[in-house]
PDB file of C-alpha atoms in Angstrom:
ATOM      1  CA  PRO A  29     136.789 117.558 151.191  1.00  0.00           C
ATOM      2  CA  PHE A  30     135.396 114.420 152.792  1.00  0.00           C
ATOM      3  CA  TYR A  31     138.118 112.352 154.552  1.00  0.00           C
ATOM      4  CA  GLY A  32     140.964 113.929 152.589  1.00  0.00           C
ATOM      5  CA  VAL A  33     144.640 113.077 152.523  1.00  0.00           C
ATOM      6  CA  TYR A  34     146.515 116.301 153.202  1.00  0.00           C
ATOM      7  CA  GLU A  35     150.117 115.222 153.740  1.00  0.00           C
ATOM      8  CA  TRP A  36     151.053 113.019 150.785  1.00  0.00           C
ATOM      9  CA  ASP A  37     154.728 113.576 151.447  1.00  0.00           C
ATOM     10  CA  ASP A  38     154.530 111.998 154.897  1.00  0.00           C
ATOM     11  CA  PRO A  39     155.221 108.359 154.013  1.00  0.00           C
ATOM     12  CA  ARG A  40     154.024 107.192 157.427  1.00  0.00           C
ATOM     13  CA  HIS A  41     150.487 108.615 157.200  1.00  0.00           C
ATOM     14  CA  GLY A  42     150.005 107.590 160.789  1.00  0.00           C
ATOM     15  CA  ASN A  43     148.468 104.248 159.833  1.00  0.00           C
ATOM     16  CA  GLY A  44     151.160 101.946 158.534  1.00  0.00           C
ATOM     17  CA  GLU A  45     151.646 101.164 154.872  1.00  0.00           C
ATOM     18  CA  ALA A  46     148.084 100.983 153.496  1.00  0.00           C
ATOM     19  CA  LEU A  47     147.697 104.558 152.295  1.00  0.00           C
ATOM     20  CA  THR A  48     151.313 104.888 151.208  1.00  0.00           C
ATOM     21  CA  ASP A  49     150.897 101.746 149.093  1.00  0.00           C
ATOM     22  CA  ILE A  50     147.654 103.030 147.516  1.00  0.00           C
ATOM     23  CA  LEU A  51     149.245 106.370 146.633  1.00  0.00           C
ATOM     24  CA  ALA A  52     152.317 104.718 145.128  1.00  0.00           C
ATOM     25  CA  ARG A  53     150.544 101.926 143.280  1.00  0.00           C
ATOM     26  CA  TYR A  54     147.397 103.575 141.944  1.00  0.00           C
ATOM     27  CA  ILE A  55     147.733 107.351 142.050  1.00  0.00           C
ATOM     28  CA  VAL A  56     151.338 108.526 141.717  1.00  0.00           C
ATOM     29  CA  LYS A  57     152.506 105.237 140.172  1.00  0.00           C
ATOM     30  CA  GLN A  58     155.920 105.785 141.711  1.00  0.00           C
ATOM     31  CA  SER A  59     157.237 105.213 145.200  1.00  0.00           C
ATOM     32  CA  TYR A  60     157.753 108.094 147.577  1.00  0.00           C
ATOM     33  CA  ALA A  61     161.498 107.434 147.488  1.00  0.00           C
ATOM     34  CA  ALA A  62     161.529 107.690 143.665  1.00  0.00           C
ATOM     35  CA  ALA A  63     159.418 110.845 143.388  1.00  0.00           C
ATOM     36  CA  PRO A  64     159.252 112.868 146.623  1.00  0.00           C
ATOM     37  CA  GLU A  65     158.650 116.101 144.661  1.00  0.00           C
ATOM     38  CA  ILE A  66     155.406 114.698 143.192  1.00  0.00           C
ATOM     39  CA  TYR A  67     154.157 113.739 146.634  1.00  0.00           C
ATOM     40  CA  ARG A  68     155.043 117.166 148.031  1.00  0.00           C
ATOM     41  CA  SER A  69     153.361 119.021 145.159  1.00  0.00           C
ATOM     42  CA  ALA A  70     150.211 116.897 145.599  1.00  0.00           C
ATOM     43  CA  SER A  71     150.024 117.607 149.349  1.00  0.00           C
ATOM     44  CA  PRO A  72     147.278 120.140 150.109  1.00  0.00           C
ATOM     45  CA  VAL A  73     149.077 121.119 153.299  1.00  0.00           C
ATOM     46  CA  HIS A  74     151.802 122.695 151.133  1.00  0.00           C
ATOM     47  CA  ARG A  75     149.264 124.686 149.115  1.00  0.00           C
ATOM     48  CA  ILE A  76     147.783 126.611 152.027  1.00  0.00           C
ATOM     49  CA  SER A  77     147.815 130.353 151.496  1.00  0.00           C
ATOM     50  CA  ALA A  78     145.951 133.475 152.556  1.00  0.00           C
ATOM     51  CA  ASP A  79     144.015 133.239 149.273  1.00  0.00           C
ATOM     52  CA  ALA A  80     142.883 129.638 149.803  1.00  0.00           C
ATOM     53  CA  PRO A  81     139.212 129.217 148.893  1.00  0.00           C
ATOM     54  CA  PRO A  82     136.554 128.777 151.570  1.00  0.00           C
ATOM     55  CA  ALA A  83     136.586 125.247 152.923  1.00  0.00           C
ATOM     56  CA  LEU A  84     134.327 122.763 154.665  1.00  0.00           C
ATOM     57  CA  ILE A  85     136.450 119.832 155.818  1.00  0.00           C
ATOM     58  CA  ILE A  86     134.611 116.672 156.928  1.00  0.00           C
ATOM     59  CA  HIS A  87     136.419 113.733 158.494  1.00  0.00           C
ATOM     60  CA  GLY A  88     135.451 110.728 160.593  1.00  0.00           C
ATOM     61  CA  ASP A  89     137.249 110.076 163.859  1.00  0.00           C
ATOM     62  CA  HIS A  90     137.386 106.330 163.086  1.00  0.00           C
ATOM     63  CA  ASP A  91     138.965 106.652 159.627  1.00  0.00           C
ATOM     64  CA  THR A  92     141.593 103.912 159.356  1.00  0.00           C
ATOM     65  CA  LEU A  93     142.832 104.935 155.894  1.00  0.00           C
ATOM     66  CA  ALA A  94     143.234 108.727 156.062  1.00  0.00           C
ATOM     67  CA  PRO A  95     144.229 109.641 159.619  1.00  0.00           C
ATOM     68  CA  VAL A  96     141.976 112.140 161.366  1.00  0.00           C
ATOM     69  CA  GLU A  97     145.069 113.798 162.858  1.00  0.00           C
ATOM     70  CA  GLU A  98     146.066 114.971 159.361  1.00  0.00           C
ATOM     71  CA  ALA A  99     142.648 116.543 158.859  1.00  0.00           C
ATOM     72  CA  ARG A 100     142.870 118.293 162.227  1.00  0.00           C
ATOM     73  CA  ARG A 101     146.331 119.698 161.426  1.00  0.00           C
ATOM     74  CA  PHE A 102     145.258 120.758 157.936  1.00  0.00           C
ATOM     75  CA  ALA A 103     142.134 122.533 159.214  1.00  0.00           C
ATOM     76  CA  ALA A 104     144.067 124.294 161.979  1.00  0.00           C
ATOM     77  CA  GLU A 105     146.765 125.515 159.595  1.00  0.00           C
ATOM     78  CA  LEU A 106     144.219 126.571 156.976  1.00  0.00           C
ATOM     79  CA  ARG A 107     142.306 128.537 159.624  1.00  0.00           C
ATOM     80  CA  ARG A 108     145.520 130.182 160.781  1.00  0.00           C
ATOM     81  CA  VAL A 109     146.545 131.338 157.295  1.00  0.00           C
ATOM     82  CA  SER A 110     143.461 131.716 155.102  1.00  0.00           C
ATOM     83  CA  ARG A 111     141.405 134.910 154.905  1.00  0.00           C
ATOM     84  CA  ASN A 112     138.384 132.830 153.892  1.00  0.00           C
ATOM     85  CA  PRO A 113     136.034 130.786 156.070  1.00  0.00           C
ATOM     86  CA  VAL A 114     137.238 127.362 157.182  1.00  0.00           C
ATOM     87  CA  VAL A 115     134.813 124.939 158.834  1.00  0.00           C
ATOM     88  CA  TYR A 116     135.964 121.598 160.242  1.00  0.00           C
ATOM     89  CA  ALA A 117     133.414 118.897 161.079  1.00  0.00           C
ATOM     90  CA  GLU A 118     134.674 115.742 162.742  1.00  0.00           C
ATOM     91  CA  LEU A 119     132.079 112.990 162.722  1.00  0.00           C
ATOM     92  CA  ARG A 120     132.131 110.740 165.759  1.00  0.00           C
ATOM     93  CA  GLY A 121     132.210 107.065 164.799  1.00  0.00           C
ATOM     94  CA  ALA A 122     132.572 107.714 161.045  1.00  0.00           C
ATOM     95  CA  HIS A 123     134.981 105.665 158.953  1.00  0.00           C
ATOM     96  CA  HIS A 124     136.568 106.383 155.574  1.00  0.00           C
ATOM     97  CA  ALA A 125     133.928 106.535 152.815  1.00  0.00           C
ATOM     98  CA  PHE A 126     131.185 106.777 155.444  1.00  0.00           C
ATOM     99  CA  GLU A 127     128.785 108.380 152.946  1.00  0.00           C
ATOM    100  CA  VAL A 128     128.923 105.590 150.371  1.00  0.00           C
ATOM    101  CA  PHE A 129     125.911 103.956 151.986  1.00  0.00           C
ATOM    102  CA  ASN A 130     122.793 105.924 152.747  1.00  0.00           C
ATOM    103  CA  SER A 131     122.454 106.582 156.468  1.00  0.00           C
ATOM    104  CA  ILE A 132     121.397 109.299 158.855  1.00  0.00           C
ATOM    105  CA  ARG A 133     125.061 110.357 159.082  1.00  0.00           C
ATOM    106  CA  THR A 134     125.246 110.625 155.274  1.00  0.00           C
ATOM    107  CA  LEU A 135     122.040 112.652 155.087  1.00  0.00           C
ATOM    108  CA  ASP A 136     123.265 114.987 157.840  1.00  0.00           C
ATOM    109  CA  ALA A 137     126.630 115.446 156.093  1.00  0.00           C
ATOM    110  CA  VAL A 138     124.944 116.249 152.774  1.00  0.00           C
ATOM    111  CA  SER A 139     122.583 118.657 154.543  1.00  0.00           C
ATOM    112  CA  GLY A 140     125.562 120.310 156.240  1.00  0.00           C
ATOM    113  CA  VAL A 141     127.337 120.770 152.908  1.00  0.00           C
ATOM    114  CA  ASP A 142     124.160 122.282 151.443  1.00  0.00           C
ATOM    115  CA  ARG A 143     123.815 124.721 154.354  1.00  0.00           C
ATOM    116  CA  PHE A 144     127.500 125.672 154.198  1.00  0.00           C
ATOM    117  CA  LEU A 145     127.280 126.390 150.469  1.00  0.00           C
ATOM    118  CA  ALA A 146     124.050 128.387 150.869  1.00  0.00           C
ATOM    119  CA  TRP A 147     125.624 130.435 153.673  1.00  0.00           C
ATOM    120  CA  LEU A 148     128.771 130.924 151.622  1.00  0.00           C
ATOM    121  CA  LEU A 149     126.831 132.134 148.599  1.00  0.00           C
ATOM    122  CA  ALA A 150     124.804 134.533 150.766  1.00  0.00           C
ATOM    123  CA  THR A 151     127.780 135.964 152.656  1.00  0.00           C
ATOM    124  CA  HIS A 152     130.599 135.699 150.104  1.00  0.00           C
ATOM    125  CA  PRO A 153     129.054 136.060 146.626  1.00  0.00           C
ATOM    126  CA  PRO A 154     131.426 135.308 143.752  1.00  0.00           C
ATOM    127  CA  GLN A 155     133.045 138.351 142.166  1.00  0.00           C
ATOM    128  CA  GLY A 156     131.093 139.491 139.120  1.00  0.00           C
ATOM    129  CA  ALA A 157     128.119 137.315 140.062  1.00  0.00           C
ATOM    130  CA  VAL A 158     125.455 140.005 139.852  1.00  0.00           C
ATOM    131  CA  GLY A 159     123.296 139.281 136.848  1.00  0.00           C
ATOM    132  CA  ASP A 160     125.410 136.327 135.677  1.00  0.00           C
ATOM    133  CA  PRO A 161     122.789 133.607 134.999  1.00  0.00           C
ATOM    134  CA  GLU A 162     125.409 130.895 135.395  1.00  0.00           C
ATOM    135  CA  ILE A 163     126.103 131.715 139.045  1.00  0.00           C
ATOM    136  CA  THR A 164     123.310 133.983 140.262  1.00  0.00           C
ATOM    137  CA  PRO A 165     120.721 131.938 142.169  1.00  0.00           C
ATOM    138  CA  ARG A 166     117.150 132.101 140.939  1.00  0.00           C
ATOM    139  CA  ARG A 167     114.471 133.285 143.322  1.00  0.00           C
ATOM    140  CA  ALA A 168     111.540 130.931 143.817  1.00  0.00           C
TER     141      ALA A 168
END
C-alpha cells in the first residue's frame, strides 16, 4: 500500500477530524459512533496474521491525511507476526498522494515496487506456478 490507513477504528487518526470525516462521509457512510464494528473490520491492523501476504508499505513522512505513525506501527506489527517478507519504505518529504504527479520520487517509488515484485517472484514463487502461463514469467 501507498500511504494507507491502517487503524480505521481509531477515530483520532492523529490528525484531527479530516480523515475521520472522509471515512464517515464517503467510505463507510456512517459515523464511527454508529458503526464501530464496520470500522474495526475495515482496519488492516486487525487483520494481521502469520499468513499475511508479503507486503511493501510506502508512506511519506509529511502525510497530513494518513499519519505516518500508523504506517510505522502497522509495519512493525506485521513484521513481528507475519511469516512473509515485510518491507517498509518511508519517503522523506513525501505527502499523501505524492505519486499523483510525475516526479523523481514517483519514478523511484514505481521502480522500487517493480524491484520488490521481481524479487518476490524470484524468491517466493506462487504455489502451483510452474508451467501456469497466467503466472509464470516469460523468458526474453
